[in-house]
Short mmCIF file of C-alpha atoms in Angstrom, two decimals:
data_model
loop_
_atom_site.label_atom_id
_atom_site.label_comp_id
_atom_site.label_asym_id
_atom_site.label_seq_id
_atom_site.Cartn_x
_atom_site.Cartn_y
_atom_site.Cartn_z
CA UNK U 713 172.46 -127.35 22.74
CA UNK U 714 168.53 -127.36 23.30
CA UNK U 715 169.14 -128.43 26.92
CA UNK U 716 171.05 -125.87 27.75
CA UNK U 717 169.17 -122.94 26.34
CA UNK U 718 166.13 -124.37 28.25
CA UNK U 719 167.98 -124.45 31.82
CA UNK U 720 169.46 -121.49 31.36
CA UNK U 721 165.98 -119.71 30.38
CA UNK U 722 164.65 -121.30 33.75
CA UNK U 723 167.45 -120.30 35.69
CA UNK U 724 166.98 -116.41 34.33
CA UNK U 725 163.01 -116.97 35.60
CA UNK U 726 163.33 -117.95 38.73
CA UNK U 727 166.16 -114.98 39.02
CA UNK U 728 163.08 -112.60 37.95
CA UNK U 729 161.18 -114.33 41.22
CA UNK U 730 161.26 -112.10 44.71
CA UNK U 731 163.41 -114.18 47.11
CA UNK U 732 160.90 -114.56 49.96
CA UNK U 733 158.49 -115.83 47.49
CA UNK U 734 158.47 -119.87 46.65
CA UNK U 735 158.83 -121.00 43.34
CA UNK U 736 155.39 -121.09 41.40
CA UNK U 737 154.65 -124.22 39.15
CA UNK U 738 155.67 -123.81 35.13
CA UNK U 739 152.22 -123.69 33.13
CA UNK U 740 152.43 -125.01 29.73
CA UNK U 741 148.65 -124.63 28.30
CA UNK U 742 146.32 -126.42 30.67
CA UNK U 743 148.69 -128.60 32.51
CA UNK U 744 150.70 -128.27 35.38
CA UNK U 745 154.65 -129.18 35.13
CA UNK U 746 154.36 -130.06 39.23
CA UNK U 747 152.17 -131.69 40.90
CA UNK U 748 149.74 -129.41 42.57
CA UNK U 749 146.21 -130.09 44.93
CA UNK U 750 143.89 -126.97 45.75
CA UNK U 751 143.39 -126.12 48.99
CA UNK U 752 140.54 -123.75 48.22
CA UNK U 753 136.68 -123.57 48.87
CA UNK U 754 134.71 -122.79 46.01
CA UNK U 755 133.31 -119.65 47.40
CA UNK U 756 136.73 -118.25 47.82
CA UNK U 757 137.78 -119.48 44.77
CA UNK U 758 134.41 -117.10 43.07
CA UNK U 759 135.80 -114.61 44.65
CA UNK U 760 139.06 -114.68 43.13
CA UNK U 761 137.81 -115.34 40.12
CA UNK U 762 135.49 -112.31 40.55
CA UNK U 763 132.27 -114.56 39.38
CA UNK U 764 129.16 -115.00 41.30
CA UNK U 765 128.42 -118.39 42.23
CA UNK U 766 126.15 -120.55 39.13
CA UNK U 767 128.06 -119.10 36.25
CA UNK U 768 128.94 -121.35 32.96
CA UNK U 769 132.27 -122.99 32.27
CA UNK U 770 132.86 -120.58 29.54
CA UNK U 771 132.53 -117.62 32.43
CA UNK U 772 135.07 -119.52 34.27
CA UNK U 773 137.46 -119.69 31.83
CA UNK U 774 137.25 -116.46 30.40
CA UNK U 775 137.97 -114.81 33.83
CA UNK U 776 140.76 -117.24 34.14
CA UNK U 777 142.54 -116.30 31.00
CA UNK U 778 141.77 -112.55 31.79
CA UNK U 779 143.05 -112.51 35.26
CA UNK U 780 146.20 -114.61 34.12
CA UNK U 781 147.11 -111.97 30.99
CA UNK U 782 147.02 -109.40 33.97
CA UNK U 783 148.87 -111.18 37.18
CA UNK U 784 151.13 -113.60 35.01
CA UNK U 785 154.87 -112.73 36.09
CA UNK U 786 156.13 -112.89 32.24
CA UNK U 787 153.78 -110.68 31.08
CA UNK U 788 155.95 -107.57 31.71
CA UNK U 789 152.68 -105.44 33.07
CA UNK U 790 152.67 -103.60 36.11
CA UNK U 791 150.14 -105.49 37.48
CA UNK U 792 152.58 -108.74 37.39
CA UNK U 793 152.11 -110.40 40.48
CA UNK U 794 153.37 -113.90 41.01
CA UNK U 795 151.23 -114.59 44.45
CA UNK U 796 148.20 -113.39 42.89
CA UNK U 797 148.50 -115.31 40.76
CA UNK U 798 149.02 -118.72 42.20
CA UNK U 799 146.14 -117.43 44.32
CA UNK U 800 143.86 -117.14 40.70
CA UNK U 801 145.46 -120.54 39.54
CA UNK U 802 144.21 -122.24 42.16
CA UNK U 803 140.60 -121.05 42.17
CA UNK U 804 140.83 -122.14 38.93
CA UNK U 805 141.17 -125.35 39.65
CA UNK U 806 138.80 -125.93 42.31
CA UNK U 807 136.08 -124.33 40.25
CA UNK U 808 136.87 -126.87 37.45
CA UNK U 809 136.87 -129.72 39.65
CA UNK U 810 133.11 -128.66 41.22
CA UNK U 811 131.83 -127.99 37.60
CA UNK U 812 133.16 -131.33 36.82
CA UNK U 813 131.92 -133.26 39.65
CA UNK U 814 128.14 -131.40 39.43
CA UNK U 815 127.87 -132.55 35.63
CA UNK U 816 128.70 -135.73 36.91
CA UNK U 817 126.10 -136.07 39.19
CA UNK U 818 123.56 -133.98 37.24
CA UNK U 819 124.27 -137.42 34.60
CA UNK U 820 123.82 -140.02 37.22
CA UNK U 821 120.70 -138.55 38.19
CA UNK U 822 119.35 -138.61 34.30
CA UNK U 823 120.33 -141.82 33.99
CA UNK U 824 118.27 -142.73 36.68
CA UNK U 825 115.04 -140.65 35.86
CA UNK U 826 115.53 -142.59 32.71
CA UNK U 827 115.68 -146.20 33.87
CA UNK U 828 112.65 -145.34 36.34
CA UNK U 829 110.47 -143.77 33.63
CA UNK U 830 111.48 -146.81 31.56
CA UNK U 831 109.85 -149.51 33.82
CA UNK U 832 106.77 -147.79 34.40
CA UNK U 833 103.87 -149.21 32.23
CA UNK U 834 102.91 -147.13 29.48
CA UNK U 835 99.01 -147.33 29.91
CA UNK U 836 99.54 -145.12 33.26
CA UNK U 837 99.96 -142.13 30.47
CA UNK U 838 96.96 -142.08 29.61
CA UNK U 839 94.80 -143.95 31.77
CA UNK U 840 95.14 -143.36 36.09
CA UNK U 841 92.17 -145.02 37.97
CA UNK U 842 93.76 -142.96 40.52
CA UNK U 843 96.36 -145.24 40.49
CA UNK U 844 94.17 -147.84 41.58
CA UNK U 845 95.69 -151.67 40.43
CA UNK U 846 97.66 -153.15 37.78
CA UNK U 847 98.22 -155.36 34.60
CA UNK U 848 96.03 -154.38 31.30
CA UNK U 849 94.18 -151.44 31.15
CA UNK U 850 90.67 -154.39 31.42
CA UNK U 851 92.45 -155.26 34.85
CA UNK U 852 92.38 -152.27 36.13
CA UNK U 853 89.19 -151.34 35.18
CA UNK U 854 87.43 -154.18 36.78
CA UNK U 855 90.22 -153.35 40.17
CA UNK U 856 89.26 -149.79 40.02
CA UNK U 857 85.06 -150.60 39.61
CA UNK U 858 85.85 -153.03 43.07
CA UNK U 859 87.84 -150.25 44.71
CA UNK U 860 84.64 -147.94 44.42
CA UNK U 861 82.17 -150.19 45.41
CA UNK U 862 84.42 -150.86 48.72
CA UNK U 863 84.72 -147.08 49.27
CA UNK U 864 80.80 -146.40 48.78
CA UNK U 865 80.03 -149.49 51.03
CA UNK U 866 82.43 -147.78 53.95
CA UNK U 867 80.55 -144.29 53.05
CA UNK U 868 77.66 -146.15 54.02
CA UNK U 869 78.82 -147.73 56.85
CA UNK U 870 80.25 -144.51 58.41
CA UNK U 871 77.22 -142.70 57.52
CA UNK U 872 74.72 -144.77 59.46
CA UNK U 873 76.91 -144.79 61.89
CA UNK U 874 77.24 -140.83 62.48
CA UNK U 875 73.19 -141.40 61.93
CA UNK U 876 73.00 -143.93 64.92
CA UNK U 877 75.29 -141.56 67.28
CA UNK U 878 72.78 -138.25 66.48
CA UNK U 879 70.19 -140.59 67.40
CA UNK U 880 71.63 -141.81 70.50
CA UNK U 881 72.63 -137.99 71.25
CA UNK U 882 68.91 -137.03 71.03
CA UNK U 883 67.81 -139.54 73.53
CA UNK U 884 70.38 -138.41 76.10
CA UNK U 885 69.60 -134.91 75.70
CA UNK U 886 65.74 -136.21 75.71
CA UNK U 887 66.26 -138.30 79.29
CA UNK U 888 68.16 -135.18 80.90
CA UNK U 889 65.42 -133.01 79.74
CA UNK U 890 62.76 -135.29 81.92
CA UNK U 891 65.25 -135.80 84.80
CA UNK U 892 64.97 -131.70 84.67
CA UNK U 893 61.69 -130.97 84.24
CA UNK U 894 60.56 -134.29 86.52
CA UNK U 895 63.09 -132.63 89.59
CA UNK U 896 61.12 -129.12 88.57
CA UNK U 897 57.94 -130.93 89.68
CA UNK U 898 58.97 -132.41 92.16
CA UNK U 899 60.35 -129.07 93.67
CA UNK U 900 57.09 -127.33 92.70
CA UNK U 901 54.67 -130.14 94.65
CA UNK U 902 57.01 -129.87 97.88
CA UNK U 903 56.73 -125.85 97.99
CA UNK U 904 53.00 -126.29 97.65
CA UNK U 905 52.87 -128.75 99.80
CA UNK U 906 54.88 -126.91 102.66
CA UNK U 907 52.61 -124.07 101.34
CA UNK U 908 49.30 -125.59 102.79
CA UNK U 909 50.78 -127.29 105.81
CA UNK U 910 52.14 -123.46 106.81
CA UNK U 911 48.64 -122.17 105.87
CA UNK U 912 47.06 -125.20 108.13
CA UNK U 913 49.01 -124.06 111.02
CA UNK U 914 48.56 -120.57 111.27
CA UNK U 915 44.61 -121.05 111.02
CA UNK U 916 45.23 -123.73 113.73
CA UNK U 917 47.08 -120.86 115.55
CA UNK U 918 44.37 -118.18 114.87
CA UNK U 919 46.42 -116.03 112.72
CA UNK U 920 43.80 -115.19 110.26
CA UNK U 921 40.75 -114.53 112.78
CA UNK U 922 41.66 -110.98 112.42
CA UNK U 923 41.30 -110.55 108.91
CA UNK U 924 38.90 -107.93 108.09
CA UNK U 925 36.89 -110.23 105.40
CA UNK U 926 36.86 -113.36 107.42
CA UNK U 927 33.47 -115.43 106.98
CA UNK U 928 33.02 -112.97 104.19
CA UNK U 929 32.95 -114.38 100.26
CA UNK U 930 35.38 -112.68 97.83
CA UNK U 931 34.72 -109.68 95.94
CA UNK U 932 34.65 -109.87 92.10
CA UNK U 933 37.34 -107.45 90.74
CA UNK U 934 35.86 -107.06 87.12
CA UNK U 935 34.98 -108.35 84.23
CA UNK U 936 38.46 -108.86 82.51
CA UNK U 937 37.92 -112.30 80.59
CA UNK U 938 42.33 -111.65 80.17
CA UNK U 939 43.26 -112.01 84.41
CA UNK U 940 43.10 -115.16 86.38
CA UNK U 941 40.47 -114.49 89.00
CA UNK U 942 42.11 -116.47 91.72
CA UNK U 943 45.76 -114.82 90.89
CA UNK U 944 43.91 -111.36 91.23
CA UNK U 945 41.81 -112.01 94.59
CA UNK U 946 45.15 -113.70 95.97
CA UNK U 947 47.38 -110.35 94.88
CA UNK U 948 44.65 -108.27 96.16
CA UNK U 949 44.41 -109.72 99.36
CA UNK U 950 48.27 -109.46 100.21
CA UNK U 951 47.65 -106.22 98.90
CA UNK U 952 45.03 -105.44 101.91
CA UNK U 953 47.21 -106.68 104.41
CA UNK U 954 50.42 -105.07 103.98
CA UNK U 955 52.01 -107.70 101.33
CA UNK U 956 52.75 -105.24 98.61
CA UNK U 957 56.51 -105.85 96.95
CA UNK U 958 59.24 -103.47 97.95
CA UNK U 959 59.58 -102.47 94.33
CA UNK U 960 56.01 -101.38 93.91
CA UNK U 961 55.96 -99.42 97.22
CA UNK U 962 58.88 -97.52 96.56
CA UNK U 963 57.27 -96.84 92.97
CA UNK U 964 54.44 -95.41 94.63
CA UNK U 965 56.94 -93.24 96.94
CA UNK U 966 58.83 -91.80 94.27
CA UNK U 967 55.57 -90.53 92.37
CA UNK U 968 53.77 -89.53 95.48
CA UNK U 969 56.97 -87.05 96.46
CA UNK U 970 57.49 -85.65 92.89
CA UNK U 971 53.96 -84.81 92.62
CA UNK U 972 54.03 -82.58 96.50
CA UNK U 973 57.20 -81.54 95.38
CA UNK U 974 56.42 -79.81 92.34
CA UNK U 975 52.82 -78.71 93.62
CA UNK U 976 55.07 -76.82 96.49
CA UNK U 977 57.49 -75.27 94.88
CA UNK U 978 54.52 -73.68 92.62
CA UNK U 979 52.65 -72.81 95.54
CA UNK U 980 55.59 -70.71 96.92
CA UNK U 981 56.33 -68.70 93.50
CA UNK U 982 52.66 -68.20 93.85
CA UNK U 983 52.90 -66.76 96.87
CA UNK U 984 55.39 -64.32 96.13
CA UNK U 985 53.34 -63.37 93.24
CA UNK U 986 55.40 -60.52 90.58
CA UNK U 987 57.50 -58.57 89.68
CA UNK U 988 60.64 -60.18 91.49
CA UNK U 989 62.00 -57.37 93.67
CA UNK U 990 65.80 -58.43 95.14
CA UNK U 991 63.71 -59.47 98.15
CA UNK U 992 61.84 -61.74 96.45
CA UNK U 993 64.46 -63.23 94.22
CA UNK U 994 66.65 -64.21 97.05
CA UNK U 995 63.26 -65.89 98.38
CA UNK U 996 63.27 -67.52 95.54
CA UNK U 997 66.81 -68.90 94.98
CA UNK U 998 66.11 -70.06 98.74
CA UNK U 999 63.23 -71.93 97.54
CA UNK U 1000 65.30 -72.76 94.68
CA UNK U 1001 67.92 -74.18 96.72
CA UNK U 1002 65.94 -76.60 99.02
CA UNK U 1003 63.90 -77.65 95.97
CA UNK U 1004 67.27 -78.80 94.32
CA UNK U 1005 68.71 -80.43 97.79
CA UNK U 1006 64.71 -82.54 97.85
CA UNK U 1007 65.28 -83.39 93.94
CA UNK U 1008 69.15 -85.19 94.69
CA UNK U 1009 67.93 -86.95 97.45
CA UNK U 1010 64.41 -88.53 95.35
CA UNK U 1011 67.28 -89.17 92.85
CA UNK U 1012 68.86 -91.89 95.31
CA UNK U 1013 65.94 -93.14 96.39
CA UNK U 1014 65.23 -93.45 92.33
CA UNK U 1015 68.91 -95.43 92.59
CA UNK U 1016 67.71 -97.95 95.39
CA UNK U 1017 64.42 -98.45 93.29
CA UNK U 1018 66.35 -99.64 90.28
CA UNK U 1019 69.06 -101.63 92.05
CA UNK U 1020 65.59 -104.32 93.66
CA UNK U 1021 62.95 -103.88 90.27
CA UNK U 1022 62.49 -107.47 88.63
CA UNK U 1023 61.86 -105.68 85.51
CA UNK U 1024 64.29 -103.68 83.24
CA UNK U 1025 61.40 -101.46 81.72
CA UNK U 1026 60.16 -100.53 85.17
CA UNK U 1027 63.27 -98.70 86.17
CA UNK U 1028 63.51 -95.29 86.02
CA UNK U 1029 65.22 -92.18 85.42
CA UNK U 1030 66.68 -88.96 87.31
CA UNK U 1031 64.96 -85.98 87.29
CA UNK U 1032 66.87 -82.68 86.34
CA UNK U 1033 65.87 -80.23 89.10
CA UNK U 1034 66.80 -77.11 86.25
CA UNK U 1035 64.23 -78.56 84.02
CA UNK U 1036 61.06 -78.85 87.47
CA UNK U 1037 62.07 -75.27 88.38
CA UNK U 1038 61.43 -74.01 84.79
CA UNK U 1039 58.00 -76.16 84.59
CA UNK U 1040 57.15 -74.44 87.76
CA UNK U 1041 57.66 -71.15 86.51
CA UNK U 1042 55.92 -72.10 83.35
CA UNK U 1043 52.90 -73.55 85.29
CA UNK U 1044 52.89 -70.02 87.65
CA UNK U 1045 52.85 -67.91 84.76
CA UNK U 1046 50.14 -70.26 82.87
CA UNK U 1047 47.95 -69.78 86.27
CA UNK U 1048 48.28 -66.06 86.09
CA UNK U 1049 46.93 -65.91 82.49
CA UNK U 1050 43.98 -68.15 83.67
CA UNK U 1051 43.33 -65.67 86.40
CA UNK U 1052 43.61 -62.51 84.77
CA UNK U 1053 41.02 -63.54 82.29
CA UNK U 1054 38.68 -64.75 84.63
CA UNK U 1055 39.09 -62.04 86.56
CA UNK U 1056 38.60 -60.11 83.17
CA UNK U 1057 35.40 -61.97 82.75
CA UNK U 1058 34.16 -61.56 86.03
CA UNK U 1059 34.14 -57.68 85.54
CA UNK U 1060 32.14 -57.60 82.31
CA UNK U 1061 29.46 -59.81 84.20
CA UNK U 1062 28.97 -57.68 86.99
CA UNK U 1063 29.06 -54.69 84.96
CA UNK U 1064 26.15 -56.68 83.12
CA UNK U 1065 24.55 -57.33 86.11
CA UNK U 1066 24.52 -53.78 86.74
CA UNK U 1067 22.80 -52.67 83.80
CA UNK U 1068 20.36 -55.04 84.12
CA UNK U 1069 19.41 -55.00 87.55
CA UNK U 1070 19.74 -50.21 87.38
CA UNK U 1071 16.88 -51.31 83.97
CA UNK U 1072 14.47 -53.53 86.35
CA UNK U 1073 14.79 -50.58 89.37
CA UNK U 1074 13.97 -48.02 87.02
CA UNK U 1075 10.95 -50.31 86.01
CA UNK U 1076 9.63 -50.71 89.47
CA UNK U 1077 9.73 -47.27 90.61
CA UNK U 1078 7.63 -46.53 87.51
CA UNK U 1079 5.45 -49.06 88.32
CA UNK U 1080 4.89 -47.71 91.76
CA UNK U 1081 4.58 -43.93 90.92
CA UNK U 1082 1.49 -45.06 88.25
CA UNK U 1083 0.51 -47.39 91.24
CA UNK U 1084 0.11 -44.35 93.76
#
C-alpha cells in the first residue's frame, strides 16, 4: 500500500512538470536521488547564487535555501520555476565543492608551516648572528666572530685596493699633464725660434734700415715699477710703425667720429641761432635727418668692432641718435647762457671803463687850465 501511494505521488509530479522541460532530480534534504555532476564555473555559479565571490559557507547556504523556497516547483508560489531552479541547484554544488577543496588546501598548507617551523632550532628565536652558522648558540658565536673578521679583512683588502687605483689615477693624470705642458714648450721654443730666424732675415734683407730710430737707443716710457719695460718698448714700437690691432684702431675710429659728430651738429643749431622760424626748423629737421642717417651707420661700424674685440668688457654699445640731438640742444642752449652773461659782464666793464677814464679827462684838463 506504501508503494503505491509513493508512485502514484511521483507520477502526479512529474504531470505538474512542462513537457519540453526534462525531469529534474528528487531532493530529499542534502542529497540527490540521481546522480548528478556540475557543469558550472564558480563565477557563474556566484552569480546565481547572487553572492560576491569570498563569502562564508553559511552565506552560501543561506542564499541556497532562500532561492530554493522561491524557485522550488512544489512550493505553489508564482515564482515556481523548475529551470531556475536546477540552474540554483547546481551553483550550489559547485560552490560547495570549491569551499571544500580550498579548506583542504588551506589544511595542507598548515600542516606544512607546522612541520617546517617544527625543525627549525629554537635558539634562532632569540638569537640570529644574521643567520650566520649552526649547532649551540657557543658555535655560533665563535662562527659568527670568524665571519666578521673575514668580512673586515675583505673591507680592507678592497679598500687599499680602491686606494692603490686613486693613486695610480693621479699619476696618469700627472704624466698627461707633463706630456701637455712639455708639447706647450716645445711649441713655444719653435715659434721663438722661427721668430729670430724671420727677424735675422729681414735685417739681412735691409728691411729695418728705414726705421726712423735705427742706431738710436730706446726711449724710457716712465716710471711705472707695474709694466714690463721690454713688453712696452716692443708694443710701442709696432705702434710707430703701423702695427696697431684692428680692434684698437677701430676703437679709436668710433670715438674720433662721435666726438666731430656731435661738435657739428652743435655748430649748425648754433648757426641758426633762435627763435626757430618754419625756415629754420625745417633746417633743422634736415640737420636732424643726416645726423640720424651718420649715427646708424657709426652703429654698424660699433657692430664690426664687437664681432673682432678679444675682450668682452671692451665692446660697446649703440648710441640713440634721439638722446645726441637732445644733448646738442642742451649744450646750444647751455652756450647761450654762457654768452649772454659774458656779454652781460662785458657791458658793466666798459661802462666802468667809461667812468673812469670821463674822471681822469676831467682831471687833466684841470690840470692844464691851472697849468696855462
Amino acid at each position: 500500500m506504501l508503494t503505491n501511494n509513493i508512485g502514484h505521488h511521483f507520477m502526479v509530479r512529474q504531470a505538474m512538470i512542462p513537457r519540453n522541460l526534462k525531469p529534474f532530480p528528487y531532493i530529499c534534504g542534502n542529497r540527490m536521488l540521481s546522480g548528478y555532476k556540475p557543469k558550472r564555473n564558480i563565477k557563474d555559479s556566484y552569480k546565481i547564487l547572487e553572492l560576491e565571490e569570498g563569502c562564508s559557507l553559511d552565506d552560501i547556504r543561506n542564499s541556497y535555501r532562500s532561492l530554493a523556497k522561491k524557485y522550488h516547483p512544489d512550493s505553489g508560489s508564482a515564482t515556481a520555476d523548475s529551470e531556475a531552479f536546477m540552474k540554483v541547484e547546481e551553483a550550489y554544488r559547485v560552490l560547495l565543492s570549491d569551499v571544500a577543496t580550498k579548506k583542504k588546501s588551506n589544511e595542507n598548507n598548515e600542516e606544512e608551516e607546522d612541520q617546517f617551523k617544527s625543525k627549525a632550532p629554537q635558539h634562532r628565536h632569540y638569537l640570529s648572528f644574521e643567520g650566520v652558522g649552526f649547532g649551540t648558540p657557543s658555535q655560533r658565536e665563535k662562527q659568527y666572530m670568524q665571519f666578521r673578521v673575514d668580512r673586515a679583512t675583505e673591507q680592507v683588502l678592497e679598500y687599499r685596493k680602491q686606494r692603490l687605483e686613486s693613486q695610480y689615477a693621479a699619476t696618469d693624470l700627472m704624466k698627461a699633464k707633463d706630456v701637455r705642458q712639455s708639447k706647450k714648450v716645445k711649441i713655444t721654443q719653435a715659434v721663438e725660434r722661427l721668430v729670430e730666424d724671420l727677424i735675422q732675415e729681414s735685417m739681412a734683407k735691409g728691411d729695418f734700415d728705414n726705421l726712423s730710430g735705427k742706431g738710436k737707443p730706446l726711449q724710457k716710457f716712465s716710471d711705472c715699477p707695474h709694466i714690463d719695460p721690454m713688453t712696452h718698448n716692443l708694443n710701442r714700437i709696432l705702434i710707430d710703425n703701423g702695427y696697431q690691432p684692428e680692434w684698437i684702431l677701430m676703437q679709436k675710429e668710433i670715438r674720433e667720429t662721435i666726438e666731430r659728430l656731435r661738435k657739428n651738429i652743435v655748430a649748425s643749431r648754433s648757426k641758426l641761432g633762435g627763435p626757430m622760424t618754419p625756415y629754420r626748423q625745417k633746417q633743422w629737421n634736415h640737420i636732424c635727418e643726416q645726423f640720424i642717417e651718420d649715427i646708424r651707420k657709426l652703429n654698424k661700424r660699433i657692430d664690426n668692432f664687437n664681432l673682432v674685440v678679444p675682450i668682452l668688457s671692451r665692446q660697446m654699445v649703440h648710441f640713440s641718435a634721439d638722446k645726441e640731438i637732445v644733448r646738442a640742444q642742451k649744450t646750444y642752449e647751455a652756450l647761450m647762457e654762457n654768452r649772454d652773461a659774458s656779454n652781460s659782464d662785458t657791458k658793466e666793464n666798459e661802462e666802468e671803463n667809461v667812468k673812469s677814464f670821463g674822471w681822469k679827462s676831467s682831471l687833466f684838463k684841470w690840470l692844464n687850465l691851472t697849468l696855462k
